[in-house]
XYZ file of C-alpha atoms in Angstrom:
438
model
C 178.565 48.466 -134.337
C 175.453 46.831 -135.801
C 176.339 43.669 -138.569
C 172.819 43.612 -138.817
C 170.922 43.530 -142.540
C 168.523 45.726 -143.047
C 165.092 43.861 -142.873
C 163.012 46.372 -143.109
C 161.624 49.765 -144.163
C 162.728 51.673 -141.405
C 159.792 53.053 -139.126
C 160.924 54.137 -136.427
C 164.209 55.758 -134.463
C 165.865 56.339 -131.376
C 167.284 60.337 -131.318
C 169.741 60.766 -128.297
C 170.262 64.431 -126.619
C 171.108 64.088 -123.249
C 172.486 66.648 -122.041
C 169.340 69.225 -123.506
C 166.162 68.871 -124.191
C 164.653 70.003 -127.578
C 161.647 71.405 -125.611
C 164.273 74.006 -124.164
C 164.239 77.667 -125.251
C 167.628 78.319 -127.273
C 170.127 81.173 -126.305
C 168.754 79.536 -122.440
C 171.692 77.273 -120.479
C 173.361 74.780 -122.989
C 170.530 74.818 -124.930
C 170.977 76.457 -128.952
C 171.011 75.376 -132.369
C 171.743 71.835 -131.406
C 168.018 72.190 -130.127
C 166.864 73.455 -133.126
C 168.749 71.095 -135.351
C 166.943 68.480 -133.091
C 163.292 69.028 -133.269
C 163.186 70.447 -136.477
C 164.429 67.951 -138.015
C 162.305 65.267 -136.108
C 159.753 66.748 -136.867
C 160.655 66.893 -140.554
C 160.886 63.264 -140.424
C 157.523 62.152 -138.706
C 155.776 64.033 -141.599
C 158.499 61.333 -143.890
C 156.524 58.604 -141.851
C 159.617 58.066 -139.548
C 158.447 57.892 -136.434
C 160.754 59.732 -133.895
C 161.333 59.775 -130.218
C 163.558 61.782 -128.418
C 165.107 60.509 -124.838
C 166.745 64.063 -122.942
C 167.323 64.002 -119.237
C 164.517 65.322 -116.524
C 165.547 68.595 -115.495
C 162.493 69.739 -113.359
C 159.958 67.596 -111.712
C 157.560 69.426 -113.838
C 158.281 67.890 -116.971
C 156.554 65.193 -117.338
C 157.953 61.600 -118.428
C 156.136 61.926 -122.446
C 155.551 64.978 -124.587
C 154.043 64.194 -128.008
C 155.223 67.074 -130.040
C 153.165 66.279 -132.752
C 151.973 63.173 -134.189
C 155.114 60.599 -134.689
C 157.280 62.683 -132.660
C 157.503 62.195 -128.722
C 160.281 63.340 -125.935
C 160.994 60.956 -123.723
C 162.533 62.633 -120.725
C 164.346 60.030 -118.350
C 165.659 60.492 -114.466
C 169.214 60.190 -114.985
C 170.995 62.549 -111.463
C 169.177 65.753 -109.952
C 166.814 67.315 -112.232
C 169.265 70.728 -110.405
C 172.420 71.770 -109.552
C 174.785 69.875 -112.943
C 176.471 71.226 -115.160
C 176.940 69.275 -118.907
C 180.197 68.770 -117.018
C 178.747 66.332 -114.583
C 176.979 64.128 -116.941
C 179.156 61.456 -118.121
C 178.967 60.203 -114.254
C 175.376 60.165 -115.111
C 175.077 58.397 -118.619
C 175.190 55.144 -116.620
C 171.568 56.151 -115.513
C 170.510 57.704 -118.807
C 171.564 54.438 -120.891
C 169.271 52.127 -118.132
C 166.219 54.437 -119.170
C 166.109 54.083 -122.230
C 166.776 49.784 -122.036
C 163.642 50.263 -119.542
C 161.929 52.079 -122.137
C 162.378 49.686 -124.680
C 162.226 46.650 -122.983
C 158.096 47.440 -122.318
C 157.984 48.246 -126.139
C 157.342 45.208 -128.552
C 160.798 43.569 -130.057
C 162.358 45.532 -132.571
C 160.405 48.405 -131.906
C 163.923 51.106 -132.712
C 165.179 50.661 -136.173
C 168.526 52.748 -135.497
C 169.651 54.843 -133.316
C 170.676 58.394 -134.051
C 172.676 60.556 -131.585
C 173.809 64.540 -130.720
C 176.882 65.546 -128.911
C 179.938 63.379 -127.478
C 177.912 62.726 -124.517
C 174.689 60.693 -126.092
C 176.900 59.016 -128.461
C 177.675 57.000 -125.634
C 175.178 56.468 -124.489
C 173.655 55.693 -128.368
C 176.843 53.637 -128.670
C 175.021 51.113 -125.885
C 171.818 51.357 -127.155
C 172.424 50.161 -130.428
C 174.636 47.520 -129.752
C 172.205 46.395 -127.230
C 169.423 46.554 -129.434
C 171.759 45.336 -132.875
C 170.385 48.317 -134.858
C 173.116 50.727 -137.202
C 174.306 53.965 -134.840
C 174.087 57.251 -136.463
C 176.341 60.134 -134.813
C 175.678 63.903 -135.516
C 178.666 65.815 -133.499
C 177.180 69.258 -133.587
C 180.885 70.802 -131.944
C 183.818 68.826 -131.670
C 186.464 69.241 -128.695
C 190.101 69.179 -130.539
C 188.175 72.108 -133.319
C 187.578 73.656 -130.336
C 190.983 74.008 -128.291
C 192.050 75.080 -131.927
C 190.652 78.569 -131.689
C 189.972 78.648 -127.850
C 189.560 82.209 -127.352
C 191.460 83.955 -124.441
C 191.136 83.375 -120.902
C 188.786 80.316 -121.950
C 189.059 76.337 -121.187
C 190.491 74.067 -122.595
C 188.041 70.807 -123.227
C 189.006 68.247 -120.832
C 191.524 65.106 -122.593
C 188.292 62.642 -121.395
C 186.041 64.165 -123.935
C 188.396 63.884 -126.947
C 188.421 60.236 -125.738
C 184.530 59.762 -125.648
C 184.444 61.284 -129.195
C 187.003 58.736 -130.596
C 184.894 56.288 -129.284
C 181.859 57.150 -130.689
C 183.949 58.147 -134.350
C 184.943 54.545 -133.945
C 181.441 53.129 -132.993
C 179.361 55.668 -135.539
C 178.146 52.936 -138.284
C 177.418 56.843 -140.444
C 178.758 60.379 -139.230
C 177.024 62.383 -139.805
C 178.352 66.806 -140.219
C 177.033 70.015 -140.945
C 179.125 71.003 -143.736
C 181.998 69.881 -146.041
C 184.688 71.281 -143.557
C 183.305 69.610 -140.780
C 183.086 66.707 -142.830
C 186.904 67.784 -142.940
C 187.732 68.044 -139.442
C 186.665 64.529 -138.854
C 188.514 62.514 -141.038
C 191.762 64.574 -140.376
C 191.527 64.712 -136.733
C 189.547 61.996 -135.625
C 190.427 59.544 -138.314
C 187.223 58.901 -139.705
C 186.419 56.536 -142.458
C 185.216 59.017 -145.513
C 183.733 56.410 -146.279
C 181.191 57.304 -143.481
C 180.655 60.426 -142.945
C 177.730 62.353 -144.765
C 177.013 66.066 -144.958
C 173.768 66.826 -144.447
C 173.889 71.138 -144.062
C 171.215 72.007 -140.999
C 168.043 74.011 -142.079
C 165.564 77.680 -141.826
C 161.873 77.572 -140.851
C 161.513 80.117 -143.831
C 157.360 80.625 -142.743
C 158.801 82.119 -139.511
C 161.832 83.871 -140.241
C 161.263 86.033 -143.991
C 161.440 89.646 -144.264
C 159.748 92.449 -143.149
C 158.965 95.815 -142.106
C 161.277 97.154 -140.182
C 160.064 100.100 -138.729
C 157.096 97.560 -137.250
C 159.833 95.526 -135.822
C 161.105 98.154 -134.424
C 158.477 99.445 -132.497
C 157.530 95.618 -131.263
C 161.321 95.325 -129.806
C 161.507 98.642 -128.363
C 163.991 99.969 -130.857
C 164.028 103.396 -131.741
C 162.903 104.281 -135.367
C 166.478 105.813 -136.305
C 168.786 104.200 -134.049
C 171.175 101.603 -135.985
C 171.034 98.450 -134.194
C 174.156 96.221 -133.915
C 173.229 92.684 -132.749
C 174.254 89.559 -131.298
C 172.348 86.664 -130.493
C 173.676 83.217 -129.019
C 174.408 81.698 -125.522
C 176.401 84.388 -123.533
C 180.213 82.730 -123.262
C 183.289 83.433 -124.269
C 183.130 80.739 -127.579
C 180.653 82.979 -129.103
C 182.545 86.182 -129.030
C 179.798 88.658 -127.887
C 182.745 90.026 -125.904
C 183.822 90.883 -129.977
C 180.331 93.100 -130.595
C 180.734 94.861 -128.052
C 184.747 96.512 -128.508
C 184.541 96.707 -132.120
C 181.219 98.936 -131.431
C 183.410 101.253 -128.626
C 185.719 101.389 -132.362
C 182.903 102.418 -134.136
C 181.905 105.463 -131.405
C 185.519 106.668 -131.400
C 186.036 106.701 -135.198
C 182.546 108.086 -135.882
C 181.352 109.933 -132.770
C 178.374 111.034 -134.616
C 176.509 107.197 -134.353
C 176.234 107.697 -130.084
C 173.578 109.253 -130.234
C 172.000 106.522 -132.844
C 173.706 103.484 -132.079
C 172.407 100.467 -129.735
C 174.258 97.431 -129.293
C 171.588 94.243 -128.592
C 173.062 91.701 -126.930
C 170.164 88.170 -127.104
C 170.494 85.525 -125.471
C 171.638 84.208 -121.164
C 175.098 83.396 -119.393
C 176.473 79.347 -120.743
C 179.159 77.619 -119.973
C 182.549 79.682 -118.768
C 180.130 82.751 -119.342
C 178.714 81.445 -116.006
C 181.025 82.382 -114.022
C 181.643 85.866 -114.724
C 177.723 87.349 -115.649
C 178.713 90.317 -115.422
C 181.396 90.481 -117.699
C 179.812 92.213 -120.509
C 177.819 95.379 -118.408
C 181.900 95.590 -117.113
C 183.441 95.450 -120.372
C 180.945 98.152 -121.882
C 181.441 100.288 -118.742
C 185.013 100.024 -119.605
C 184.080 101.550 -122.687
C 181.916 104.083 -122.474
C 179.508 102.456 -123.915
C 177.709 100.744 -121.155
C 174.398 102.977 -122.022
C 174.528 101.861 -125.817
C 174.398 98.545 -124.974
C 171.061 96.549 -124.305
C 170.678 93.263 -122.596
C 167.817 91.380 -124.144
C 166.970 87.561 -122.391
C 166.062 84.573 -124.797
C 163.121 85.065 -126.868
C 160.547 82.984 -128.894
C 160.843 82.393 -132.160
C 158.174 84.220 -133.364
C 159.846 87.002 -131.031
C 163.882 86.752 -132.633
C 162.559 87.519 -136.102
C 161.045 90.734 -135.177
C 164.939 91.009 -133.464
C 166.419 89.827 -136.866
C 163.876 92.256 -138.165
C 164.772 95.071 -136.740
C 168.870 94.972 -136.959
C 170.807 96.721 -139.398
C 172.659 94.018 -139.408
C 173.480 90.721 -137.342
C 177.030 89.955 -135.985
C 178.233 86.588 -135.274
C 181.981 86.497 -134.095
C 181.497 83.227 -132.274
C 185.460 81.745 -132.241
C 184.522 77.916 -133.459
C 181.148 77.801 -135.220
C 180.498 73.890 -136.699
C 177.744 75.022 -138.876
C 175.953 79.426 -137.510
C 171.967 78.591 -137.463
C 171.446 82.951 -136.372
C 173.865 83.584 -139.615
C 170.443 81.761 -142.099
C 167.832 83.004 -139.226
C 169.369 86.412 -139.679
C 169.602 86.631 -143.699
C 166.239 84.940 -144.215
C 164.735 87.988 -142.384
C 166.714 90.350 -145.237
C 169.375 91.121 -142.623
C 172.874 90.980 -143.412
C 175.167 88.996 -141.496
C 178.609 90.208 -140.812
C 180.743 86.678 -139.303
C 183.664 85.970 -138.147
C 186.006 83.174 -141.537
C 185.565 79.911 -138.786
C 183.796 76.472 -139.109
C 180.627 75.852 -140.702
C 179.633 80.100 -141.016
C 181.832 80.279 -144.476
C 179.167 77.801 -145.677
C 175.958 79.231 -143.630
C 176.735 83.368 -144.719
C 177.670 82.142 -148.481
C 178.794 84.895 -150.525
C 175.496 86.639 -149.090
C 177.357 88.327 -145.875
C 181.371 89.809 -145.025
C 183.143 87.333 -143.423
C 186.363 88.617 -141.345
C 189.293 86.848 -140.756
C 190.402 86.710 -136.781
C 188.785 88.915 -134.241
C 191.180 91.526 -133.757
C 188.596 94.800 -133.170
C 189.797 96.821 -135.351
C 188.817 94.528 -138.726
C 185.619 94.070 -136.887
C 184.938 97.611 -137.022
C 185.533 98.019 -140.238
C 183.806 95.161 -141.143
C 180.443 97.050 -139.473
C 181.341 100.557 -140.751
C 181.589 98.714 -144.320
C 177.604 98.190 -143.855
C 175.928 100.627 -141.756
C 178.007 103.246 -143.673
C 176.701 102.163 -146.691
C 172.740 101.454 -147.035
C 173.112 101.090 -150.758
C 175.437 98.197 -150.247
C 173.814 97.260 -147.248
C 170.718 96.679 -149.732
C 171.802 94.412 -151.847
C 173.544 92.570 -149.413
C 169.670 92.220 -147.555
C 168.325 90.411 -151.248
C 171.172 88.528 -151.961
C 171.249 87.074 -148.251
C 166.951 85.648 -148.700
C 168.435 83.832 -151.353
C 170.608 82.505 -149.713
C 168.610 81.043 -146.910
C 166.204 80.260 -149.256
C 168.180 77.069 -149.933
C 167.890 76.545 -146.484
C 165.430 74.329 -145.445
C 164.651 71.438 -142.535
C 162.756 69.139 -145.071
C 165.522 69.230 -146.982
C 168.261 68.402 -144.026
C 165.109 65.825 -142.908
C 165.779 63.969 -146.764
C 169.056 64.431 -146.587
C 169.536 61.900 -142.581
C 166.343 59.241 -143.958
C 169.177 58.394 -147.339
C 172.148 58.499 -143.817
C 169.633 56.727 -142.553
C 168.886 53.842 -144.968
C 171.969 53.743 -146.134
C 173.184 52.809 -142.345
C 170.469 49.824 -142.609
C 171.337 48.934 -146.031
C 174.597 48.753 -145.995
C 176.396 48.640 -142.434
C 179.800 48.718 -140.423
C 181.226 46.010 -140.039
C 182.574 44.589 -136.902
C 186.249 45.609 -136.503
C 189.182 42.328 -136.606
C 189.875 43.144 -132.904
C 186.492 42.536 -131.803
C 185.114 39.764 -134.275
C 188.248 37.740 -132.550
C 187.244 38.804 -129.210
C 183.318 37.232 -129.545
C 184.670 34.139 -131.177
C 186.199 33.160 -128.067
C 182.345 33.361 -126.485
C 179.829 30.825 -126.103
C 177.080 31.945 -128.110
C 174.544 31.575 -125.813
C 176.330 33.805 -123.087
C 175.987 37.468 -126.031
C 172.587 39.101 -125.047
């Protein structure tokens, strides 16, 4: 809630990601696209001479307090509650401890060490709000996911986000100098569902590492990941939880086999990821579903892999399915397309932006509709080849360098034109003697 005018060029920012480390393996626990986003953006900002300190919670005794990722990018692990055994839902009770850790770091640094705070996800926003206010710098916040959006698109049997999260998000929206949305649609959701000031909402689309995710030989990729060269590989990549809807792909694959029995001898359904969120409560749910549908022998579960191996899986696939019920952007879709793999995705959230005209969008999650969409790709080799070419062209329009450049512009605007203190806050401060204001 800064009212300080910009006094110098932006040198260093404090980036806050409380609940998941940017160094964590995406696809495990709560790590996903946000982890990739935060780390890639930090690297690109550092290459623009904007140093980034990434604050995250310590989750293992083996984690060093400070990790230099590359010059200008430092990850700081802060103790906030037990290292292990805390779920994301437990973390609101640890925000005070986390904030105290940030204050201690700043106390040992020169005055004015941080020029701006950029928080990611609402838990980080609560801490970022305090830090920015204490340091007298702007707060920039990126939601990544929003409770009110998720609750509008719940999967069957999934649990709604709690009221406390909605309230916490609304507070961060009110406090932030700038709000960064991944897409125009997310920007509208911030304005319509959270009453955000349109003048304080900016869009910065995520990127993709085109040096890692690029087209390659499907046969070579299949040899590396152990998939037969003549297989029909339908691939899901992501955290295994109701929100991401891998069950939609499994059900659609069973329907495909029913329609086309000739596929049974060649079809492989790859599920690449780890249990997360409410999916942890029933880790065998997908396996049991595949057994009930009679295709357990066709489904292959693969634990999360590093980025180079992930690119091989994308290249090996005939298509990548992204059937999420809610998705702020859909990084998996762009990564797959960058590898020249057609994408079939749910027509929700940011996926229309991520997929663009290069993929197939499916309205809803009906099994028959999804089976038809999958069949439209694997049953039409010529059309699939066209999708592959247009996918590469579409993905080339996304880059982390562009994302970082847009964020740098948002940071500069926040420093040059900070949000004014609301009238009720100004009246409150007016009654306090200046000497006691820190």
